[in-house]
Amino acid sequence: MYSFVNDYSEGAHPRILKLLMENSYEQNTGYGDDVYSKRAKEYIKKHLNRENVDIHFIPGGTQTNLIVISAFLRPHECVIAADTGHINVHETGAIEATGHKVVAVPATGGKLTPADIQKALDYHKDEHMVKPKMVYISNSTELGTIYKKAELEAIHDICKMNNLLLFLDGARLASALTCERNDLAIQDMARLVDVFYIGGTKNGALLGEALVICKDELKEDFRYLIKQRGAMLAKGFVIGMQFEALFQDDLYFELGSHANKMAEKLAKALIECGYTFFAPTCTNQLFPIIPDEILNKLTDHFQFIVMEKADNNSSIVRLVTSWATTEDSVAAFCEFLKSIS
Amino acid sequence: MYSFVNDYSEGAHPRILKLLMENSYEQNTGYGDDVYSKRAKEYIKKHLNRENVDIHFIPGGTQTNLIVISAFLRPHECVIAADTGHINVHETGAIEATGHKVVAVPATGGKLTPADIQKALDYHKDEHMVKPKMVYISNSTELGTIYKKAELEAIHDICKMNNLLLFLDGARLASALTCERNDLAIQDMARLVDVFYIGGTKNGALLGEALVICKDELKEDFRYLIKQRGAMLAKGFVIGMQFEALFQDDLYFELGSHANKMAEKLAKALIECGYTFFAPTCTNQLFPIIPDEILNKLTDHFQFIVMEKADNNSSIVRLVTSWATTEDSVAAFCEFLKSIS
Amino acid sequence: MYSFVNDYSEGAHPRILKLLMENSYEQNTGYGDDVYSKRAKEYIKKHLNRENVDIHFIPGGTQTNLIVISAFLRPHECVIAADTGHINVHETGAIEATGHKVVAVPATGGKLTPADIQKALDYHKDEHMVKPKMVYISNSTELGTIYKKAELEAIHDICKMNNLLLFLDGARLASALTCERNDLAIQDMARLVDVFYIGGTKNGALLGEALVICKDELKEDFRYLIKQRGAMLAKGFVIGMQFEALFQDDLYFELGSHANKMAEKLAKALIECGYTFFAPTCTNQLFPIIPDEILNKLTDHFQFIVMEKADNNSSIVRLVTSWATTEDSVAAFCEFLKSIS
Amino acid sequence: MYSFVNDYSEGAHPRILKLLMENSYEQNTGYGDDVYSKRAKEYIKKHLNRENVDIHFIPGGTQTNLIVISAFLRPHECVIAADTGHINVHETGAIEATGHKVVAVPATGGKLTPADIQKALDYHKDEHMVKPKMVYISNSTELGTIYKKAELEAIHDICKMNNLLLFLDGARLASALTCERNDLAIQDMARLVDVFYIGGTKNGALLGEALVICKDELKEDFRYLIKQRGAMLAKGFVIGMQFEALFQDDLYFELGSHANKMAEKLAKALIECGYTFFAPTCTNQLFPIIPDEILNKLTDHFQFIVMEKADNNSSIVRLVTSWATTEDSVAAFCEFLKSIS
């Protein structure tokens, strides 16, 4: 039964596996000081068109989030996030476990606005409350939506004005940057945020995220913090090789683009069948609202997540495509959907 | 230049890579609930000859240590370790970062004794001091030494008597269990300790440790703790596949045995050249004391770590072999050593 | 200018100071093992009509909250609280600093209901989210409201059914238990909650809260946790003496009752002037909604906190009375208010 | 039975209690923003002969230590302390509970030297280990010894050179600064350390320590950190009044001097009886080595702590005098000692 459950169901892109395979007996320096990691960082910097960033490879997203947030905040400082933000709901209190409050702001479509941030700033006014020091956003968001350039610039501005660090979770950055409505280049990231990461796990790697620290004051001693949280792989070259494969040319973006194209086809079929969407996405996550009787038939043939009831007779569904989603399976889904709608 | 720096320089055993390669496009359930992880756990249980253990796969050793220790201790409880223990010196305060003191005991040859533990118990006598609740040992130790069955049983006994949890770090368990002097079976682990892990990273895997929880009271909610510390890989099947390859038959032990054999050859050559050892090891880590003039010549041809000065004219060296160490390189080292000694 | 800002503006009741004064040169055992603390505990147990509770004296409320919550939760467990709960907003992230998420539930009038708790339980369904393990309520609440016996019993029941610990913050317990609408006896506390504290700071003591641990399983090693958080005063007898004075007879309740009576008079005057209240309280905290033009005149003669705008022309005000509030000042306030309304 | 167990057995100096008593019904601003606290800070600054320091009042010593250390260190940074340091042994892991390792250095007579610090610096050389960032010393030390000016200057120098913060625990600063061998003025503190505290609890106050932050970069947001750890008393004026009484004139130093004089008399008698000392102290803590048969008789008439066996027939004893120790009791001890020696 084909799965649209998530974008980390499959292994890794063949070019990644080839690199791992062909160089398996080579001896490398440990802990990320190997030639693959170095080359991968150079490739990424070339894509960013910037030299003065620090790049670190970290096995997973939750780990990256908790290391970044605890590295840069003093004990009394908090991070502002959308209430749907990954750090707020789906990391088992990982941020709090490092000692910091996540100030969750009710957000529409998974996105924070300057007004949301200002409201949080206004509310926290003295030493009896935590002090906002960082803003966390994700792009694409947990609801599949994206930030437009003007939106990200506005967030950048309010952060600068209020001495807030801006951290962008790019677990699904590939999909965000290659979707149709997007007008942000990856170079804009390094210009507009203080620290962000380029997700590998959800875009064709076995594991691994590339953290990019843009702000100079944040760079010091960062490897200590990676090590302390258990995120410094002995065989760091395993992640290095994967990002070398992804960024040596444009593979990273091609994979994101493929996932988006597959999602577009699904979306088109859903629209043709008359369904609406919970969140207006253009990336590899779709949130259609589907009548329960249709749903019952779909679940016999395809795997996906039913989020919650939309009303008495229909539910919000999450469909996710990936770098590996096949044209055939998408076609099969669309055809079947039409046949039962 | 051939490296004897560590046992995590090379990639992974071909059978591991083959499994990753052949099943890369298959769709798996995320977060370790996949069929590979399930099969791998069954294979490990078979080797342990026990069903009633919980097994979890975790990316790395530091992470495993910090999750285990923080999962099972209340805030005021501490863990007793040898002063050379990995958690005490080489994890950037990872344990303290979870809130717990490591009570370091001066230990000979990297090994704790019941007397060491008793001394720590006697010292901590009231609520103004931390309360010992866990004992951490590693096998093989950071100095390449191993625990004999009688020694482990004695530690087990004092732990039971004092209501202390016994945690064994098996980052190099393969080498420990397959070395010549060893009289412990892997089944003894599950009998004598409360929780231990079977290291993959240092024995032929790309990454991954298999944590085995033996004591029933420790099993509850453990996946929450893995997730919270960022150690639950989205593609958990990547570790599952590796442990399936390692434990489907006896590959895990064959790889450990190979590393040991390579080390024995190096040891034999060192002894023939008249050198003594800082720690009496039979595993894949050797700590010979070598005159500095010899050392200077060796470092032109081979890579390894010089630990510290032994006296004015000689130094303690660490040589490590791995599952991938070649007969040729070992022969070359031995030959060259003899030629200059 | 007389202050209705809070209930911790004045020093301590004369009988407390007398005890401190008369016994100042006596030599006591340190860290709370003194005779005053022992006697005070006996007096409290007598009031509770229970012997099998553990009582500890802790300097302040935030400290008590953070010690209790971190003592009883495992790292992945969270505490459910009203969004207005003290731990959620006014403790600078003290709970999160111990590693735990506060799951804040939108609550009416500062009070949690079984339905609120059930909703939080339903939401947290797997290991990707924190696990609810404790419910925190305050009585009286931060909005001056109280729990009726039936309400507390209902919360007790849902907690028991779901294996949740119930913790009651009694910083203002004296006022809650002596107010007109109250139908809870202090004995009900020990029956219905697992752990609670009897606030001294806000009811006539210089400092100090009496924590009562009712549930046997929670008693072990608690002094370690007090010490670790820096809450074990060397001169513990200073708090012991104060609770001896408060509980030797009914002084504790008399002081709470006095504060309530003073508040009633203020409330009566406010009602007579036609003002309504933001929260329907019967305790020593009042939240009248007052026109801004009246407010401007009041603030020239009395101190109190203006919480926030109620609408364009009026504001929510907080008036607090204490054990030391004088009849004269209350009369003066009422008279002045009537003269300007 | 008279007690020489510690210096926190008695209540508070009469002038402190008088102030508390006489102003008990006055209304004060909460959380340390009252006039007593302000005046007390001015008096202390006058004694320090410096305006540009920040002063905060904190209830106890362990709390002060944990707030200071966690406020100023990033997660991977550690504090270096003598192995006998209070933070290392007698605070139930309070520092580790905030996430930081205490690197304990074997120290003679409770005192750190530049060589000790250098050794710790040399040992911690890369990101696999914690990074030293602070040095903790106490004056007088836990063994009653003191730092001479030249010693403190040398520690200051090595700290500056290595970018280490210097924190001095002055729980017993009064005794240190008024003892015979001392050549440090309180003004030297503010010049030579980055942050220190002036202990009240062990020198005549009911509770309270005055933290002095000298280094500008450390001053920001400190009240947030006090609040977060539960150390911001609602009735902060209670500590303010006490430090006003202690520093309005020279009471603080007179009390320390009295304790020292009482200890000198005890020391003189011990020397006359031929006993030697475990640590060469001139402050209010004495560590004589006393034959066990003498000890047995002493314990029938006086209370004190027996630390540990010195050899088969004698033990190390701790005798502590205080601001309240009476001439009579000292005379009685000396007389009785001579009668049995």
XYZ file of C-alpha atoms in Angstrom, chain D residues 63-227:
165
model
C 21.196 29.687 46.077
C 23.653 32.497 45.489
C 26.238 30.068 44.187
C 23.889 28.357 41.783
C 22.417 31.602 40.470
C 25.802 33.212 39.887
C 27.342 30.215 38.188
C 24.389 29.440 35.931
C 23.872 33.121 35.092
C 27.342 33.636 33.698
C 28.297 30.358 32.034
C 27.206 29.041 28.672
C 26.079 25.389 28.726
C 29.491 23.923 27.855
C 31.451 25.989 30.326
C 32.580 24.776 33.738
C 33.725 26.233 37.021
C 37.036 25.311 38.646
C 36.947 24.833 42.415
C 38.994 23.344 45.210
C 37.900 19.782 45.916
C 36.878 20.957 49.378
C 34.842 23.812 47.896
C 31.282 24.109 49.131
C 29.880 23.847 45.598
C 31.729 20.592 45.034
C 30.683 18.642 48.074
C 27.969 20.192 50.188
C 25.310 21.468 47.874
C 23.701 18.211 46.686
C 24.808 18.814 43.128
C 23.140 22.242 42.962
C 25.570 23.463 40.312
C 25.262 20.338 38.184
C 21.488 20.658 38.481
C 21.830 23.912 36.532
C 23.798 22.015 33.877
C 27.413 22.786 34.694
C 30.330 20.606 35.691
C 32.374 21.548 38.722
C 35.990 20.732 37.923
C 37.384 19.885 41.342
C 41.090 20.423 41.901
C 42.879 18.715 44.804
C 43.771 21.671 46.985
C 45.814 22.144 50.124
C 44.153 23.800 53.082
C 41.059 24.536 51.040
C 42.853 27.085 48.849
C 43.336 27.240 45.091
C 46.647 28.390 43.597
C 47.453 29.734 40.123
C 49.265 26.442 39.483
C 46.069 24.491 40.267
C 44.135 26.657 37.859
C 46.777 26.381 35.153
C 46.707 22.600 35.438
C 42.945 22.564 34.942
C 43.319 24.861 31.945
C 45.979 22.664 30.389
C 43.891 19.540 30.825
C 40.782 20.864 29.077
C 41.990 21.309 25.569
C 39.259 20.672 23.032
C 35.522 20.481 22.423
C 35.271 16.936 23.759
C 35.750 18.351 27.239
C 34.051 21.141 29.157
C 35.615 24.580 28.833
C 36.852 26.331 31.995
C 35.283 29.790 32.273
C 35.050 30.558 35.972
C 37.102 30.092 39.110
C 35.294 29.676 42.434
C 37.089 30.386 45.690
C 35.810 30.939 49.204
C 37.239 33.297 51.799
C 37.508 32.184 54.486
C 37.632 28.690 53.022
C 35.723 25.634 54.144
C 38.826 24.785 56.213
C 38.927 28.173 57.929
C 41.985 29.358 56.010
C 42.211 32.716 54.256
C 43.694 34.167 51.092
C 46.429 36.755 51.545
C 46.375 39.777 49.279
C 49.293 38.523 47.189
C 47.566 35.179 46.703
C 44.322 36.738 45.588
C 46.182 39.057 43.224
C 47.955 36.097 41.670
C 44.635 34.316 41.119
C 43.182 37.523 39.706
C 46.069 37.719 37.256
C 45.804 34.185 35.926
C 42.034 34.599 35.562
C 42.396 37.816 33.586
C 45.062 36.296 31.376
C 42.838 33.325 30.546
C 39.509 35.076 30.294
C 38.197 33.340 33.406
C 35.608 34.920 35.663
C 36.617 35.021 39.332
C 33.839 34.379 41.854
C 34.448 34.612 45.577
C 32.074 32.948 48.034
C 32.073 35.170 51.087
C 29.708 33.210 53.292
C 32.324 33.797 56.007
C 33.841 36.989 54.634
C 33.397 38.844 57.924
C 35.600 36.386 59.731
C 38.164 36.352 56.918
C 38.515 40.130 56.751
C 38.800 40.626 60.485
C 41.192 37.861 61.369
C 44.701 38.571 62.518
C 46.660 37.331 59.541
C 44.399 39.069 56.984
C 45.848 41.828 54.803
C 42.869 42.224 52.446
C 40.432 45.095 52.729
C 36.831 44.698 51.546
C 37.694 47.265 48.854
C 40.211 44.785 47.473
C 37.401 42.369 46.766
C 35.689 44.636 44.286
C 39.040 45.285 42.654
C 40.263 41.701 42.410
C 37.190 39.591 41.714
C 34.388 39.816 39.169
C 31.626 38.875 41.535
C 31.510 38.002 45.230
C 29.106 37.839 48.082
C 29.079 39.174 51.603
C 27.601 36.527 53.852
C 24.924 37.534 56.302
C 23.539 34.185 57.463
C 26.807 33.186 59.153
C 27.436 36.595 60.623
C 24.434 37.655 62.626
C 21.551 37.858 60.162
C 18.468 35.625 60.180
C 19.188 34.944 56.544
C 20.604 36.732 53.529
C 23.702 37.221 51.428
C 24.669 40.408 49.602
C 25.884 39.624 46.110
C 28.193 42.219 44.584
C 28.643 42.200 40.806
C 31.735 44.190 39.930
C 32.219 43.409 36.253
C 29.941 45.497 34.047
C 29.310 42.776 31.466
C 27.769 40.575 34.153
C 25.188 43.027 35.380
C 22.512 42.777 32.710
C 19.204 41.108 33.535
C 20.447 39.685 36.812
C 17.100 40.144 38.553
C 15.539 37.774 36.021
C 17.949 35.075 37.142
C 17.258 35.661 40.821
C 13.547 35.381 40.169
